[in-house]
mmCIF file of C-alpha atoms and ligand atoms in Angstrom:
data_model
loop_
_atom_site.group_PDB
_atom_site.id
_atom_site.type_symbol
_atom_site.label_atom_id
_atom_site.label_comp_id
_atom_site.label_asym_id
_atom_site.label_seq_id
_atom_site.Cartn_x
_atom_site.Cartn_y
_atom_site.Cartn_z
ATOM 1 C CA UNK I 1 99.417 -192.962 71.582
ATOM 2 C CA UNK I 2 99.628 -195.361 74.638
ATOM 3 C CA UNK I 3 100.039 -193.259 77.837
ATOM 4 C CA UNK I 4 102.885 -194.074 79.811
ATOM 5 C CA UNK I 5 102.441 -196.641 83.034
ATOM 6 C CA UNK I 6 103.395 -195.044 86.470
ATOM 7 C CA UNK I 7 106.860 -196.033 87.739
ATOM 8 C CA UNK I 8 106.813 -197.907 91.069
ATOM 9 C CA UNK I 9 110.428 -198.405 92.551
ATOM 10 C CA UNK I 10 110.449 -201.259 94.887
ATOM 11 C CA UNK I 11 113.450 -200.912 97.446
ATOM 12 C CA UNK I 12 113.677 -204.150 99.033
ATOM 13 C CA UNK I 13 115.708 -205.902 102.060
ATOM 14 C CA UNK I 14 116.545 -209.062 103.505
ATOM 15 C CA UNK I 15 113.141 -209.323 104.300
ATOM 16 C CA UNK I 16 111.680 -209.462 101.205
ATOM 17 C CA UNK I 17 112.913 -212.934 100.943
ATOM 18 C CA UNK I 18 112.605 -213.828 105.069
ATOM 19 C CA UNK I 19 109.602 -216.050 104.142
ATOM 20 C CA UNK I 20 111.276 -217.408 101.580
ATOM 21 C CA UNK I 21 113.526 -219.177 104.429
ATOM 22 C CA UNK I 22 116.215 -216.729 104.101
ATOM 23 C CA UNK I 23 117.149 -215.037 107.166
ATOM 24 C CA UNK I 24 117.701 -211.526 107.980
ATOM 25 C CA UNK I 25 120.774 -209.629 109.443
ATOM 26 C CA UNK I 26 119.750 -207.768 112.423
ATOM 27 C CA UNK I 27 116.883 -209.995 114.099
ATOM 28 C CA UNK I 28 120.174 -212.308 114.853
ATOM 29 C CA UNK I 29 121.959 -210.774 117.407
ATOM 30 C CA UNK I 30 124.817 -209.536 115.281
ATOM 31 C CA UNK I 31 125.867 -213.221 114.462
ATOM 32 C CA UNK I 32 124.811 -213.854 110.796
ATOM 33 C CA UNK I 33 123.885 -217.452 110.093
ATOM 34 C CA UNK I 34 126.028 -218.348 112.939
ATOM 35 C CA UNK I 35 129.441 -216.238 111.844
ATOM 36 C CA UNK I 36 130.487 -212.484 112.813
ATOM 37 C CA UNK I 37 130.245 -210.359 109.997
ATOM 38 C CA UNK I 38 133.999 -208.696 110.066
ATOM 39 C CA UNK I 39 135.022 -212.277 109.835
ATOM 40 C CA UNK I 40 133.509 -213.174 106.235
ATOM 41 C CA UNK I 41 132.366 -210.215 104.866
ATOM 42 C CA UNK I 42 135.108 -207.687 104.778
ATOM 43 C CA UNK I 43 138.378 -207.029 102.439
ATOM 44 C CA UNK I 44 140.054 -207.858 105.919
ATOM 45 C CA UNK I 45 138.831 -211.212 106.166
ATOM 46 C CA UNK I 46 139.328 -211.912 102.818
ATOM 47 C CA UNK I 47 142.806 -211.054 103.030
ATOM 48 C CA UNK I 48 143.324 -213.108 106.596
ATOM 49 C CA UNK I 49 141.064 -216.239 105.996
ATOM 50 C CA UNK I 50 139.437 -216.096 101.918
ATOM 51 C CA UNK I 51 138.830 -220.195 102.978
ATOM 52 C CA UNK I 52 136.323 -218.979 105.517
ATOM 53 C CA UNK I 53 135.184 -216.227 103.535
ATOM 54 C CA UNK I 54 134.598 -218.804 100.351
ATOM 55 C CA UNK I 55 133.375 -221.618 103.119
ATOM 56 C CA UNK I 56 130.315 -218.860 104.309
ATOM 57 C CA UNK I 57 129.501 -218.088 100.631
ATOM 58 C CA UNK I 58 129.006 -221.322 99.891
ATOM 59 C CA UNK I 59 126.519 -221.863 102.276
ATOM 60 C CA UNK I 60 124.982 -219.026 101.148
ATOM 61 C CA UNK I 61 124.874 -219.961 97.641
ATOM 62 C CA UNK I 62 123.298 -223.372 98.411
ATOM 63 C CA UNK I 63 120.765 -221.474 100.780
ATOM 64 C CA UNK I 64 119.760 -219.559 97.680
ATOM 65 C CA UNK I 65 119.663 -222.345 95.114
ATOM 66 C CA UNK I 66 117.266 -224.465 97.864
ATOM 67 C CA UNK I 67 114.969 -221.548 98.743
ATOM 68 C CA UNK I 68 111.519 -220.507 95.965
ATOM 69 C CA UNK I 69 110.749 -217.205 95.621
ATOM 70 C CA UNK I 70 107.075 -216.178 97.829
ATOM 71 C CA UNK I 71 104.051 -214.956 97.430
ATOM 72 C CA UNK I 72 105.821 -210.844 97.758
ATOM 73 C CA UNK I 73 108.104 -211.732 94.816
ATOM 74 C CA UNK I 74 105.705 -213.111 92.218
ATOM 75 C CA UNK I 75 103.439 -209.865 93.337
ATOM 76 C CA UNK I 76 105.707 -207.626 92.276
ATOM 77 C CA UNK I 77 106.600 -209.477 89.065
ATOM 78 C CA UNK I 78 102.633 -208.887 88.565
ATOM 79 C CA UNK I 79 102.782 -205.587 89.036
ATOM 80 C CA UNK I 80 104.955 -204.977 85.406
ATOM 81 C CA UNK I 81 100.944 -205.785 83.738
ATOM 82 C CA UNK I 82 100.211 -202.265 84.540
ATOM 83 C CA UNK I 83 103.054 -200.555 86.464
ATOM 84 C CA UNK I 84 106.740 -200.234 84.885
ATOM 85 C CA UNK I 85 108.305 -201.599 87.841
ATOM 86 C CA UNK I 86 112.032 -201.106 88.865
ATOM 87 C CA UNK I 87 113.179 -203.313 91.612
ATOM 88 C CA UNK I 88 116.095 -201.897 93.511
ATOM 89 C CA UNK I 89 117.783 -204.926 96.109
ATOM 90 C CA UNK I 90 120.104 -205.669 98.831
ATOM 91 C CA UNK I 91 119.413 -208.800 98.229
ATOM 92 C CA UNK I 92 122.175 -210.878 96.739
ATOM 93 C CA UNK I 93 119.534 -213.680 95.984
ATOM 94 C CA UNK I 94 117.859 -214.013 92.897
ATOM 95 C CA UNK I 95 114.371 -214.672 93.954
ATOM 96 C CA UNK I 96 113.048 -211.008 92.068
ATOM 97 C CA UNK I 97 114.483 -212.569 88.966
ATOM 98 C CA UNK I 98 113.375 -216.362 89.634
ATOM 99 C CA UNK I 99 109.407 -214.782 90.497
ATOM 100 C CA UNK I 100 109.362 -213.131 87.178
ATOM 101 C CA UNK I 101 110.748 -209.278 87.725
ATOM 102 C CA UNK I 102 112.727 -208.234 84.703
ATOM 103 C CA UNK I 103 114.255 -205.148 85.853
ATOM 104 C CA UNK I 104 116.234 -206.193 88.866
ATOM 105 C CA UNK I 105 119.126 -204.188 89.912
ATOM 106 C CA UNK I 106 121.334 -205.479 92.696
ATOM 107 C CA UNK I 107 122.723 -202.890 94.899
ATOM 108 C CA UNK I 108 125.009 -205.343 97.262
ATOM 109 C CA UNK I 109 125.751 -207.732 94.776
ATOM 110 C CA UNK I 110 124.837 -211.456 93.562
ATOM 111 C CA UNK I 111 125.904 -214.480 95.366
ATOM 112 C CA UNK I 112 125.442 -216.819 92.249
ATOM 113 C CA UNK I 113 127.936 -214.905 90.526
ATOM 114 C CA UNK I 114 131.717 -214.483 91.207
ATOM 115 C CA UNK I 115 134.518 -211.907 89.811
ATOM 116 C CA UNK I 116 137.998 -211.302 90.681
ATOM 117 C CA UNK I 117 139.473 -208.210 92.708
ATOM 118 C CA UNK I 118 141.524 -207.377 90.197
ATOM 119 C CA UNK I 119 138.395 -207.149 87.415
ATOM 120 C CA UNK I 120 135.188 -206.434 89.485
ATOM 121 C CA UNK I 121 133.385 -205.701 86.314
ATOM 122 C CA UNK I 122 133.910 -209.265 84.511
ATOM 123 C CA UNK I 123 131.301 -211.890 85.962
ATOM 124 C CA UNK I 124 131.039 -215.206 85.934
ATOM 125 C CA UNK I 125 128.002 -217.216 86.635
ATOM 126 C CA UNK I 126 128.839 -220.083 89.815
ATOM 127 C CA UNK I 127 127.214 -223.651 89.040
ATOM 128 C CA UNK I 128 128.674 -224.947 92.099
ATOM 129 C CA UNK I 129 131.356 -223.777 94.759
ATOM 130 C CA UNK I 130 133.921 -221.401 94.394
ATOM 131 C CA UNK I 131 137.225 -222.347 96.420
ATOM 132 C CA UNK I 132 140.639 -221.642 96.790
ATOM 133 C CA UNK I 133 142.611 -221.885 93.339
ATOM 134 C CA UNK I 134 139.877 -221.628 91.320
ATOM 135 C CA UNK I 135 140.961 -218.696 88.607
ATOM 136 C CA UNK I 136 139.857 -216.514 85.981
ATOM 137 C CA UNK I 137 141.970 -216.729 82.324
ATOM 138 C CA UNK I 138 144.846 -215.304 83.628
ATOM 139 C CA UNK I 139 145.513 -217.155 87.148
ATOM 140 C CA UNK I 140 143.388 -214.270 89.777
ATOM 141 C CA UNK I 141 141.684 -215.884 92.289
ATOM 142 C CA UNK I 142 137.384 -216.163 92.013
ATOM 143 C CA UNK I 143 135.675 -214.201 95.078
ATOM 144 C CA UNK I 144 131.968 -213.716 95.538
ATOM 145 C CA UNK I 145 130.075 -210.932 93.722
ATOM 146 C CA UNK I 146 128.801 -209.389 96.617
ATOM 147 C CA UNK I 147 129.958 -206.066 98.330
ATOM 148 C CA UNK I 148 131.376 -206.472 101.407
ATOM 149 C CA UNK I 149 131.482 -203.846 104.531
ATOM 150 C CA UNK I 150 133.906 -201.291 103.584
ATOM 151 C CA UNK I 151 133.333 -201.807 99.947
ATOM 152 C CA UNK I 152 132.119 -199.306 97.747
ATOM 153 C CA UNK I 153 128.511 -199.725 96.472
ATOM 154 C CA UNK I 154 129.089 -198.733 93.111
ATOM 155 C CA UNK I 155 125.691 -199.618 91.797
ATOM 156 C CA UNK I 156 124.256 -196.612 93.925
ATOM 157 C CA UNK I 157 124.423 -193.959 91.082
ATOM 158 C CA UNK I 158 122.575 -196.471 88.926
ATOM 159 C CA UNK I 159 120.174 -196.571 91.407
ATOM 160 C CA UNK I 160 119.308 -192.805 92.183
ATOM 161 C CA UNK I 161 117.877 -191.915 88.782
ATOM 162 C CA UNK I 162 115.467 -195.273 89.555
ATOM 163 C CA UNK I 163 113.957 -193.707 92.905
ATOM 164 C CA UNK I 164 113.994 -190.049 91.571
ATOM 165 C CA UNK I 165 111.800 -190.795 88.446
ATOM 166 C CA UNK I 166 109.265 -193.113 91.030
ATOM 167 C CA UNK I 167 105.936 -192.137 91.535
ATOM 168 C CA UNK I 168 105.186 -194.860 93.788
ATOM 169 C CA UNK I 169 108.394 -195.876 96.298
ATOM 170 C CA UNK I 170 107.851 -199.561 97.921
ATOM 171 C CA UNK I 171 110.111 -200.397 100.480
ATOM 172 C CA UNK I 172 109.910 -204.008 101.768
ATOM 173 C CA UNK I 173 111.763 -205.571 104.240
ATOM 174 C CA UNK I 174 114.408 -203.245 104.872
ATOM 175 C CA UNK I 175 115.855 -201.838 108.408
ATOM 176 C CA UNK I 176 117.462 -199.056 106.189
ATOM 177 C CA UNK I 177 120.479 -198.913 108.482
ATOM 178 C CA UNK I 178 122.862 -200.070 106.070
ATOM 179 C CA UNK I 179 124.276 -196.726 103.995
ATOM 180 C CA UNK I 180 124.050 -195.563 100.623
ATOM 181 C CA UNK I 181 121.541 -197.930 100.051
ATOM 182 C CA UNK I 182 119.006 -196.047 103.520
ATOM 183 C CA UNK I 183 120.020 -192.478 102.196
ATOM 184 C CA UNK I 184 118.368 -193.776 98.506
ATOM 185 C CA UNK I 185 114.553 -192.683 99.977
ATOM 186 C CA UNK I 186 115.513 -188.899 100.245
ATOM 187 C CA UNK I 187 115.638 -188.838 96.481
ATOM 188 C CA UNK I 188 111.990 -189.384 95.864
ATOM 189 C CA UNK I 189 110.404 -186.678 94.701
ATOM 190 C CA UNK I 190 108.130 -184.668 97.114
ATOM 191 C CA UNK I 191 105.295 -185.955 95.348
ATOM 192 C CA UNK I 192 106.138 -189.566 95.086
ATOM 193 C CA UNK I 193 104.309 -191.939 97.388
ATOM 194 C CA UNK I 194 106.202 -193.964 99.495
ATOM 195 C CA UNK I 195 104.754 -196.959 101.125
ATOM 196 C CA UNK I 196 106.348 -199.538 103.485
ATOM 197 C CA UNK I 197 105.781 -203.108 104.054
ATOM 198 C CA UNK I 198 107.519 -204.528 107.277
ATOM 199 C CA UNK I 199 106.166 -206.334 110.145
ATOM 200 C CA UNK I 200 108.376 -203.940 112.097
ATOM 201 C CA UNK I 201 108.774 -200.395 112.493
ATOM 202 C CA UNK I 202 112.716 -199.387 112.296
ATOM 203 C CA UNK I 203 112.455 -198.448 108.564
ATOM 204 C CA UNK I 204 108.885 -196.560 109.156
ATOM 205 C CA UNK I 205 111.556 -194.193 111.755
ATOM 206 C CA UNK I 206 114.475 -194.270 109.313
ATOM 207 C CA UNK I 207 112.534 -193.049 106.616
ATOM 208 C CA UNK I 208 112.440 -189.663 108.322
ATOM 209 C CA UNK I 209 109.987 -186.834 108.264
ATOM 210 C CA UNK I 210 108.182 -188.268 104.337
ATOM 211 C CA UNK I 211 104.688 -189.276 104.815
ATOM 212 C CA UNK I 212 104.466 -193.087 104.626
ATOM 213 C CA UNK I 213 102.100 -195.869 104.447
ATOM 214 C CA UNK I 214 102.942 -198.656 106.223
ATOM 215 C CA UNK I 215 101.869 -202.048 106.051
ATOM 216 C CA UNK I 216 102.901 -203.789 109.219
ATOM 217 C CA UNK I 217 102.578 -207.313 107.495
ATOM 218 C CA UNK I 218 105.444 -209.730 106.291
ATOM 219 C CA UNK I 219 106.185 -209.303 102.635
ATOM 220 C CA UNK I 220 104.769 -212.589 101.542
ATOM 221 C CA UNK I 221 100.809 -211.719 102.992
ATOM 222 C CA UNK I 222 101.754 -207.403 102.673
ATOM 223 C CA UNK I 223 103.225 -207.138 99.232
ATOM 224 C CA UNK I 224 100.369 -208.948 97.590
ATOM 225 C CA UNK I 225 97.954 -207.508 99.340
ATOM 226 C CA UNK I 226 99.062 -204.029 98.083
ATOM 227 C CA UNK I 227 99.135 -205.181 94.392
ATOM 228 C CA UNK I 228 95.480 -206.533 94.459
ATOM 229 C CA UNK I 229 94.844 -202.895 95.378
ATOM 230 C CA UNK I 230 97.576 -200.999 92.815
ATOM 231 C CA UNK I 231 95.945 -203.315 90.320
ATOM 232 C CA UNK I 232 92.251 -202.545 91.265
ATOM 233 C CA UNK I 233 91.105 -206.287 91.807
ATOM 234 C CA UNK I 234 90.047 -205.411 95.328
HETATM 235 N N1 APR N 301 108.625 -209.536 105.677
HETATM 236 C C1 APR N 301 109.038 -208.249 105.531
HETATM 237 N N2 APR N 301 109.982 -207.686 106.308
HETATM 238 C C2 APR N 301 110.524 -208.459 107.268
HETATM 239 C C3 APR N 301 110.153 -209.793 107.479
HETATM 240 C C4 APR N 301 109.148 -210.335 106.633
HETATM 241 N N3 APR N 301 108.733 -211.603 106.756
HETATM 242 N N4 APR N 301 110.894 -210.282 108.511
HETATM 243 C C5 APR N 301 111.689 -209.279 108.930
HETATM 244 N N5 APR N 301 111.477 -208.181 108.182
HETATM 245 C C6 APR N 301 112.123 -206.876 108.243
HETATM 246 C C7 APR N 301 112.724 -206.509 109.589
HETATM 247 O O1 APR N 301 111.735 -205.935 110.438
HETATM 248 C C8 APR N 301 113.770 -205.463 109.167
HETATM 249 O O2 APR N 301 113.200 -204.158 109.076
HETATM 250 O O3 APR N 301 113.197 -206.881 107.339
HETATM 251 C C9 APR N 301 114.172 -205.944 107.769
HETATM 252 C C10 APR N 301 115.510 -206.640 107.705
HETATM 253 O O4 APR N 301 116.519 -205.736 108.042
HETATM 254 P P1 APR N 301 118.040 -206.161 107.932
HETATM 255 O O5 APR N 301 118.227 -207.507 108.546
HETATM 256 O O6 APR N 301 118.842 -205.036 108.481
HETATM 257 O O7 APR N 301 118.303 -206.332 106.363
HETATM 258 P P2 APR N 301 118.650 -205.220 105.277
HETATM 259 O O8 APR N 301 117.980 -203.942 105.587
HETATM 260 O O9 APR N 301 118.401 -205.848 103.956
HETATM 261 O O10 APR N 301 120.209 -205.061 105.488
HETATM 262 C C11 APR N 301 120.905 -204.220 104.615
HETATM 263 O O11 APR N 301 123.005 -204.930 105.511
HETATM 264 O O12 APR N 301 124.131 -206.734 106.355
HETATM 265 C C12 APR N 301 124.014 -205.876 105.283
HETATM 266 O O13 APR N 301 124.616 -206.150 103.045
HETATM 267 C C13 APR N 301 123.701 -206.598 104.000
HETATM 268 O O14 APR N 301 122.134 -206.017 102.262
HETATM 269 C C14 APR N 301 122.320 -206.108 103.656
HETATM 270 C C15 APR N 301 122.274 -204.752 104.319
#
């Protein structure tokens, strides 16, 4: 009988794709691309100004589409040869999927896909833009599929079973200010390894009183790096 692989959870963060030319949130001075949060990525704002809201999605959309996954994201997708790998994201790119990862779940959401308030569970793939008037079957307007600040994060009890079975937690590129997803680590078991790849060391505080590795590398030189050695090719 095959013995099981060991379960690494990978918790990643804007980060994770930084060197893939996508920025992160809080190394820009609370201005996001250029635009203040509460002003595109709350139910607020999408109730005061959805043309903004649609207008900064867009952008992000195209950002996504343009950008290639890096050398982190094909590392993990590598990983699945001899680790069963769960990826758990903030991301709401699709560069874990595009690298190869086939067990992606998306905590915050996915850009390239859009739903309606009125059915968040029915998605729709985008091809291009979404913008004003542009419906599901029965007439509700098309928003983004991503959770926005006040929003629940409904994904998060999908998630906990993912990090409580983990024998090997990887968090990459994550401040882990940003809660439910930052309170996800204190489900680990006691004896699950956690290990952190950042270049900085917020998350290495926020993870608490837990024993961590850290790699104080960028994801794209730091996640591959640690595979070479989870895979014993180094
Ligand atoms: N490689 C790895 N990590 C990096 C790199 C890099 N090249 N560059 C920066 N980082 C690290 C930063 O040091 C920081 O710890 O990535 C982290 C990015 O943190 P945030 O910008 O706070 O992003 P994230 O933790 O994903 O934010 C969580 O907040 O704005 C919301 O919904 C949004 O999903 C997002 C959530």
């Amino acid at each position: 009988m095959a013995t099981a692989k060991p379960k690494i959870c990978v918790l990643s963060g804007a980060g994770m794709s930084a060197d893939s030319g996508l920025k992160t949130f809080r190394d820009s001075d609370g201005l996001w691309e250029g635009y203040d949060v509460h002003e595109v990525a709350t139910p607020e704002a999408w109730r005061y100004n959805p043309e903004l809201v649609l207008k900064f999605y867009n952008e992000r959309r195209a950002q996504v589409r343009a950008a290639e996954p890096n050398a982190g994201h094909f590392a993990l997708a590598e990983l699945e040869s001899a680790f069963d790998v769960e990826i758990v994201t903030q991301n709401i790119d699709d560069l874990h999927e595009r690298a190869g990862s086939t067990r992606v779940l998306h905590l915050h959401g996915e850009v390239l896909k859009s739903r309606t308030q009125q059915d968040p569970k029915t998605l729709y793939e985008v091809s291009g833009d979404i913008n004003l008037g542009d419906s599901d079957e029965r007439g509700n307007q098309l928003r983004p599929h991503v959770v926005w600040f006040g929003e629940a994060v409904t994904e998060i009890e999908n998630a906990v079973p993912k990090i409580a079975d983990a024998d090997i937690l990887l968090i990459v590129g994550t401040s882990l200010v940003v809660y439910p997803a930052a309170g996800l680590v204190s489900f680990a078991r006691p004896s699950c390894r956690i290990i952190l790849v950042d270049p900085n060391s917020g998350a290495e505080q926020a993870v608490g009183l837990r024993k961590v590795e850290f790699i104080r590398k960028p994801a794209a030189q730091g996640v591959p790096e640690l595979a070479r050695r989870l895979l014993g090719s180094e």
